[in-house]
Amino acid sequence: MIINELENHIEHLDNKLQARFNEEDNQGLMESKLDLDIWLNRENTRLSHLAKKRWLKDGDNNSKFFHAYLNAKNQKWINVMNLADGTSLSTPFDIHQAAVDFFKNISGQNNTRSLPNLDDLISPVISDADNFNLCISPSLEDIKIALFSIPIDSSPGPDGFGSSFFRACWDLVHGDQV
């Protein structure tokens, strides 16, 4: 097959070039790689046409995977649910509601308990004044100082813009709300 011959020729030329470089072998290597690429594209096109031809002939009857997937998907549906008290549920809404209620009961969301007050056991680490300072919004000057402390060549944010963009456009973007 032509593709195997080209691959062997490329490997041979590559080994020759690693042992001793010359322009003629390098040119031959480039031409062989180009020829291989052309032949691989032709082979892919040929195989694609064969697959389309087979599908046109056999249609969905040929797709065992497709039918296996549909059968497995249809078997995953819960059509009837029997509860512990003997009640039988058959509508999707009733089944859904019964499942939600069951898991709420397990997680204890329906149970109300009074928990003991453990505030005496925890000593405050942050004073009320520090807590107030942490909760206030930063000023425009604080934001500018933080922005200008980021290196210009740092990675861009999720929006694709780096700190250099925001520095250069500070006069335009400083008033924008997040």
PDB file of C-alpha atoms in Angstrom:
ATOM      1  CA  MET A   1       0.000   0.000   0.000  1.00  0.00           C
ATOM      2  CA  ILE A   2       1.247   3.461  -0.858  1.00  0.00           C
ATOM      3  CA  ILE A   3       0.693   4.849   2.657  1.00  0.00           C
ATOM      4  CA  ASN A   4       2.902   2.160   4.256  1.00  0.00           C
ATOM      5  CA  GLU A   5       5.608   2.752   1.667  1.00  0.00           C
ATOM      6  CA  LEU A   6       5.535   6.493   2.315  1.00  0.00           C
ATOM      7  CA  GLU A   7       5.690   5.988   6.097  1.00  0.00           C
ATOM      8  CA  ASN A   8       8.694   3.657   5.707  1.00  0.00           C
ATOM      9  CA  HIS A   9      10.392   6.133   3.347  1.00  0.00           C
ATOM     10  CA  ILE A  10       9.800   8.997   5.796  1.00  0.00           C
ATOM     11  CA  GLU A  11      11.259   6.958   8.653  1.00  0.00           C
ATOM     12  CA  HIS A  12      14.299   6.044   6.519  1.00  0.00           C
ATOM     13  CA  LEU A  13      14.906   9.682   5.535  1.00  0.00           C
ATOM     14  CA  ASP A  14      14.416  10.855   9.109  1.00  0.00           C
ATOM     15  CA  ASN A  15      17.031   8.372  10.349  1.00  0.00           C
ATOM     16  CA  LYS A  16      19.458   9.472   7.602  1.00  0.00           C
ATOM     17  CA  LEU A  17      18.974  13.117   8.538  1.00  0.00           C
ATOM     18  CA  GLN A  18      19.588  12.420  12.206  1.00  0.00           C
ATOM     19  CA  ALA A  19      22.824  10.660  11.351  1.00  0.00           C
ATOM     20  CA  ARG A  20      23.983  13.296   8.865  1.00  0.00           C
ATOM     21  CA  PHE A  21      22.075  16.297   7.540  1.00  0.00           C
ATOM     22  CA  ASN A  22      21.988  17.093   3.852  1.00  0.00           C
ATOM     23  CA  GLU A  23      19.653  19.310   1.883  1.00  0.00           C
ATOM     24  CA  GLU A  24      18.607  16.642  -0.628  1.00  0.00           C
ATOM     25  CA  ASP A  25      17.335  14.239   2.062  1.00  0.00           C
ATOM     26  CA  ASN A  26      15.624  17.107   3.891  1.00  0.00           C
ATOM     27  CA  GLN A  27      13.805  18.105   0.680  1.00  0.00           C
ATOM     28  CA  GLY A  28      12.826  14.471   0.065  1.00  0.00           C
ATOM     29  CA  LEU A  29      11.507  14.199   3.619  1.00  0.00           C
ATOM     30  CA  MET A  30       9.306  17.273   3.189  1.00  0.00           C
ATOM     31  CA  GLU A  31       7.955  15.996  -0.146  1.00  0.00           C
ATOM     32  CA  SER A  32       7.248  12.552   1.314  1.00  0.00           C
ATOM     33  CA  LYS A  33       5.418  14.049   4.295  1.00  0.00           C
ATOM     34  CA  LEU A  34       3.299  16.138   1.938  1.00  0.00           C
ATOM     35  CA  ASP A  35       2.531  13.078  -0.210  1.00  0.00           C
ATOM     36  CA  LEU A  36       1.618  11.075   2.907  1.00  0.00           C
ATOM     37  CA  ASP A  37      -0.737  13.812   4.047  1.00  0.00           C
ATOM     38  CA  ILE A  38      -2.451  13.821   0.637  1.00  0.00           C
ATOM     39  CA  TRP A  39      -2.829  10.034   0.636  1.00  0.00           C
ATOM     40  CA  LEU A  40      -4.168   9.998   4.219  1.00  0.00           C
ATOM     41  CA  ASN A  41      -6.792  12.601   3.278  1.00  0.00           C
ATOM     42  CA  ARG A  42      -7.764  10.492   0.259  1.00  0.00           C
ATOM     43  CA  GLU A  43      -8.061   7.390   2.429  1.00  0.00           C
ATOM     44  CA  ASN A  44     -10.213   9.231   4.972  1.00  0.00           C
ATOM     45  CA  THR A  45     -12.480  10.456   2.191  1.00  0.00           C
ATOM     46  CA  ARG A  46     -12.733   6.927   0.751  1.00  0.00           C
ATOM     47  CA  LEU A  47     -13.623   5.426   4.139  1.00  0.00           C
ATOM     48  CA  SER A  48     -16.146   8.190   4.756  1.00  0.00           C
ATOM     49  CA  HIS A  49     -17.827   7.463   1.429  1.00  0.00           C
ATOM     50  CA  LEU A  50     -17.956   3.734   2.214  1.00  0.00           C
ATOM     51  CA  ALA A  51     -19.595   4.434   5.573  1.00  0.00           C
ATOM     52  CA  LYS A  52     -22.180   6.734   3.976  1.00  0.00           C
ATOM     53  CA  LYS A  53     -22.864   4.181   1.243  1.00  0.00           C
ATOM     54  CA  ARG A  54     -23.445   1.457   3.838  1.00  0.00           C
ATOM     55  CA  TRP A  55     -25.698   3.706   5.894  1.00  0.00           C
ATOM     56  CA  LEU A  56     -27.749   4.653   2.829  1.00  0.00           C
ATOM     57  CA  LYS A  57     -28.145   0.959   2.025  1.00  0.00           C
ATOM     58  CA  ASP A  58     -28.897  -0.322   5.553  1.00  0.00           C
ATOM     59  CA  GLY A  59     -30.242   2.822   7.225  1.00  0.00           C
ATOM     60  CA  ASP A  60     -30.965   2.645  10.955  1.00  0.00           C
ATOM     61  CA  ASN A  61     -31.114  -1.150  10.766  1.00  0.00           C
ATOM     62  CA  ASN A  62     -27.335  -1.020  10.690  1.00  0.00           C
ATOM     63  CA  SER A  63     -27.072   0.997  13.914  1.00  0.00           C
ATOM     64  CA  LYS A  64     -26.952  -1.648  16.651  1.00  0.00           C
ATOM     65  CA  PHE A  65     -25.544   0.923  19.050  1.00  0.00           C
ATOM     66  CA  PHE A  66     -28.405   3.329  18.355  1.00  0.00           C
ATOM     67  CA  HIS A  67     -31.047   0.706  19.089  1.00  0.00           C
ATOM     68  CA  ALA A  68     -29.199  -0.576  22.163  1.00  0.00           C
ATOM     69  CA  TYR A  69     -29.054   2.980  23.485  1.00  0.00           C
ATOM     70  CA  LEU A  70     -32.777   3.526  22.914  1.00  0.00           C
ATOM     71  CA  ASN A  71     -33.646   0.256  24.647  1.00  0.00           C
ATOM     72  CA  ALA A  72     -31.462   1.102  27.642  1.00  0.00           C
ATOM     73  CA  LYS A  73     -32.936   4.601  27.819  1.00  0.00           C
ATOM     74  CA  ASN A  74     -36.503   3.281  27.760  1.00  0.00           C
ATOM     75  CA  GLN A  75     -35.718   0.837  30.563  1.00  0.00           C
ATOM     76  CA  LYS A  76     -34.527   3.644  32.875  1.00  0.00           C
ATOM     77  CA  TRP A  77     -37.978   5.223  33.180  1.00  0.00           C
ATOM     78  CA  ILE A  78     -39.903   4.487  36.366  1.00  0.00           C
ATOM     79  CA  ASN A  79     -43.512   4.015  35.380  1.00  0.00           C
ATOM     80  CA  VAL A  80     -44.922   2.664  38.652  1.00  0.00           C
ATOM     81  CA  MET A  81     -43.786   3.093  42.243  1.00  0.00           C
ATOM     82  CA  ASN A  82     -45.080   1.062  45.186  1.00  0.00           C
ATOM     83  CA  LEU A  83     -44.757   2.691  48.593  1.00  0.00           C
ATOM     84  CA  ALA A  84     -44.128   0.858  51.854  1.00  0.00           C
ATOM     85  CA  ASP A  85     -47.744   1.410  52.938  1.00  0.00           C
ATOM     86  CA  GLY A  86     -48.986  -0.440  49.814  1.00  0.00           C
ATOM     87  CA  THR A  87     -49.948   2.661  47.839  1.00  0.00           C
ATOM     88  CA  SER A  88     -49.214   2.425  44.122  1.00  0.00           C
ATOM     89  CA  LEU A  89     -48.222   5.593  42.221  1.00  0.00           C
ATOM     90  CA  SER A  90     -48.428   5.705  38.438  1.00  0.00           C
ATOM     91  CA  THR A  91     -48.212   9.344  37.310  1.00  0.00           C
ATOM     92  CA  PRO A  92     -44.821  11.015  36.869  1.00  0.00           C
ATOM     93  CA  PHE A  93     -45.827  13.871  39.171  1.00  0.00           C
ATOM     94  CA  ASP A  94     -46.888  11.531  42.019  1.00  0.00           C
ATOM     95  CA  ILE A  95     -43.702   9.474  41.661  1.00  0.00           C
ATOM     96  CA  HIS A  96     -41.586  12.625  41.706  1.00  0.00           C
ATOM     97  CA  GLN A  97     -43.360  14.022  44.758  1.00  0.00           C
ATOM     98  CA  ALA A  98     -43.053  10.712  46.649  1.00  0.00           C
ATOM     99  CA  ALA A  99     -39.308  10.592  45.950  1.00  0.00           C
ATOM    100  CA  VAL A 100     -38.844  14.201  47.103  1.00  0.00           C
ATOM    101  CA  ASP A 101     -40.834  13.542  50.297  1.00  0.00           C
ATOM    102  CA  PHE A 102     -38.863  10.367  51.011  1.00  0.00           C
ATOM    103  CA  PHE A 103     -35.495  12.112  50.776  1.00  0.00           C
ATOM    104  CA  LYS A 104     -36.708  15.101  52.777  1.00  0.00           C
ATOM    105  CA  ASN A 105     -37.680  12.723  55.580  1.00  0.00           C
ATOM    106  CA  ILE A 106     -34.280  11.011  55.436  1.00  0.00           C
ATOM    107  CA  SER A 107     -32.346  14.281  55.506  1.00  0.00           C
ATOM    108  CA  GLY A 108     -34.465  15.587  58.356  1.00  0.00           C
ATOM    109  CA  GLN A 109     -35.791  18.650  56.562  1.00  0.00           C
ATOM    110  CA  ASN A 110     -39.294  17.913  57.783  1.00  0.00           C
ATOM    111  CA  ASN A 111     -38.114  17.490  61.373  1.00  0.00           C
ATOM    112  CA  THR A 112     -37.659  20.609  63.464  1.00  0.00           C
ATOM    113  CA  ARG A 113     -35.217  20.412  66.324  1.00  0.00           C
ATOM    114  CA  SER A 114     -33.977  23.029  68.703  1.00  0.00           C
ATOM    115  CA  LEU A 115     -30.218  23.071  68.769  1.00  0.00           C
ATOM    116  CA  PRO A 116     -28.294  24.149  71.863  1.00  0.00           C
ATOM    117  CA  ASN A 117     -26.729  27.600  71.892  1.00  0.00           C
ATOM    118  CA  LEU A 118     -22.962  27.123  71.628  1.00  0.00           C
ATOM    119  CA  ASP A 119     -21.997  30.810  71.514  1.00  0.00           C
ATOM    120  CA  ASP A 120     -20.305  30.538  74.940  1.00  0.00           C
ATOM    121  CA  LEU A 121     -17.817  28.012  73.554  1.00  0.00           C
ATOM    122  CA  ILE A 122     -16.636  30.187  70.683  1.00  0.00           C
ATOM    123  CA  SER A 123     -14.505  33.203  71.401  1.00  0.00           C
ATOM    124  CA  PRO A 124     -14.716  36.024  68.855  1.00  0.00           C
ATOM    125  CA  VAL A 125     -11.478  36.411  66.899  1.00  0.00           C
ATOM    126  CA  ILE A 126     -12.498  39.501  64.964  1.00  0.00           C
ATOM    127  CA  SER A 127     -13.637  42.610  66.778  1.00  0.00           C
ATOM    128  CA  ASP A 128     -16.857  44.372  65.807  1.00  0.00           C
ATOM    129  CA  ALA A 129     -14.850  47.251  64.313  1.00  0.00           C
ATOM    130  CA  ASP A 130     -12.747  44.855  62.188  1.00  0.00           C
ATOM    131  CA  ASN A 131     -15.889  43.034  61.098  1.00  0.00           C
ATOM    132  CA  PHE A 132     -17.460  46.345  60.057  1.00  0.00           C
ATOM    133  CA  ASN A 133     -14.344  47.237  58.032  1.00  0.00           C
ATOM    134  CA  LEU A 134     -14.405  43.828  56.314  1.00  0.00           C
ATOM    135  CA  CYS A 135     -18.056  44.201  55.327  1.00  0.00           C
ATOM    136  CA  ILE A 136     -17.924  47.668  53.761  1.00  0.00           C
ATOM    137  CA  SER A 137     -17.567  47.939  49.992  1.00  0.00           C
ATOM    138  CA  PRO A 138     -14.132  49.010  48.748  1.00  0.00           C
ATOM    139  CA  SER A 139     -13.724  52.550  47.509  1.00  0.00           C
ATOM    140  CA  LEU A 140     -12.882  53.386  43.903  1.00  0.00           C
ATOM    141  CA  GLU A 141      -9.372  54.311  45.041  1.00  0.00           C
ATOM    142  CA  ASP A 142      -8.950  50.899  46.750  1.00  0.00           C
ATOM    143  CA  ILE A 143      -9.985  49.170  43.516  1.00  0.00           C
ATOM    144  CA  LYS A 144      -7.550  51.269  41.474  1.00  0.00           C
ATOM    145  CA  ILE A 145      -4.673  50.493  43.858  1.00  0.00           C
ATOM    146  CA  ALA A 146      -5.467  46.768  43.695  1.00  0.00           C
ATOM    147  CA  LEU A 147      -5.746  46.802  39.892  1.00  0.00           C
ATOM    148  CA  PHE A 148      -2.528  48.708  39.365  1.00  0.00           C
ATOM    149  CA  SER A 149      -0.689  46.294  41.691  1.00  0.00           C
ATOM    150  CA  ILE A 150      -1.401  43.386  39.274  1.00  0.00           C
ATOM    151  CA  PRO A 151       1.503  42.797  36.844  1.00  0.00           C
ATOM    152  CA  ILE A 152       0.734  43.846  33.266  1.00  0.00           C
ATOM    153  CA  ASP A 153       1.798  40.488  31.826  1.00  0.00           C
ATOM    154  CA  SER A 154      -0.378  38.423  34.190  1.00  0.00           C
ATOM    155  CA  SER A 155      -2.959  35.976  32.850  1.00  0.00           C
ATOM    156  CA  PRO A 156      -6.221  37.458  31.612  1.00  0.00           C
ATOM    157  CA  GLY A 157      -9.425  37.005  33.560  1.00  0.00           C
ATOM    158  CA  PRO A 158     -12.428  34.920  32.514  1.00  0.00           C
ATOM    159  CA  ASP A 159     -13.555  37.743  30.219  1.00  0.00           C
ATOM    160  CA  GLY A 160     -10.253  37.501  28.301  1.00  0.00           C
ATOM    161  CA  PHE A 161      -8.972  40.915  29.348  1.00  0.00           C
ATOM    162  CA  GLY A 162      -5.747  41.311  31.302  1.00  0.00           C
ATOM    163  CA  SER A 163      -4.801  43.982  33.784  1.00  0.00           C
ATOM    164  CA  SER A 164      -3.011  45.955  31.056  1.00  0.00           C
ATOM    165  CA  PHE A 165      -6.354  46.491  29.286  1.00  0.00           C
ATOM    166  CA  PHE A 166      -8.046  47.776  32.449  1.00  0.00           C
ATOM    167  CA  ARG A 167      -5.082  50.007  33.259  1.00  0.00           C
ATOM    168  CA  ALA A 168      -5.109  51.520  29.784  1.00  0.00           C
ATOM    169  CA  CYS A 169      -8.890  52.008  29.848  1.00  0.00           C
ATOM    170  CA  TRP A 170      -9.236  52.982  33.507  1.00  0.00           C
ATOM    171  CA  ASP A 171     -10.855  56.323  32.641  1.00  0.00           C
ATOM    172  CA  LEU A 172     -13.569  54.463  30.697  1.00  0.00           C
ATOM    173  CA  VAL A 173     -14.198  51.454  32.953  1.00  0.00           C
ATOM    174  CA  HIS A 174     -13.705  52.811  36.471  1.00  0.00           C
ATOM    175  CA  GLY A 175     -17.372  53.681  36.876  1.00  0.00           C
ATOM    176  CA  ASP A 176     -18.776  50.353  35.570  1.00  0.00           C
ATOM    177  CA  GLN A 177     -20.657  48.161  38.013  1.00  0.00           C
ATOM    178  CA  VAL A 178     -19.969  44.442  38.176  1.00  0.00           C
TER     179      VAL A 178
END
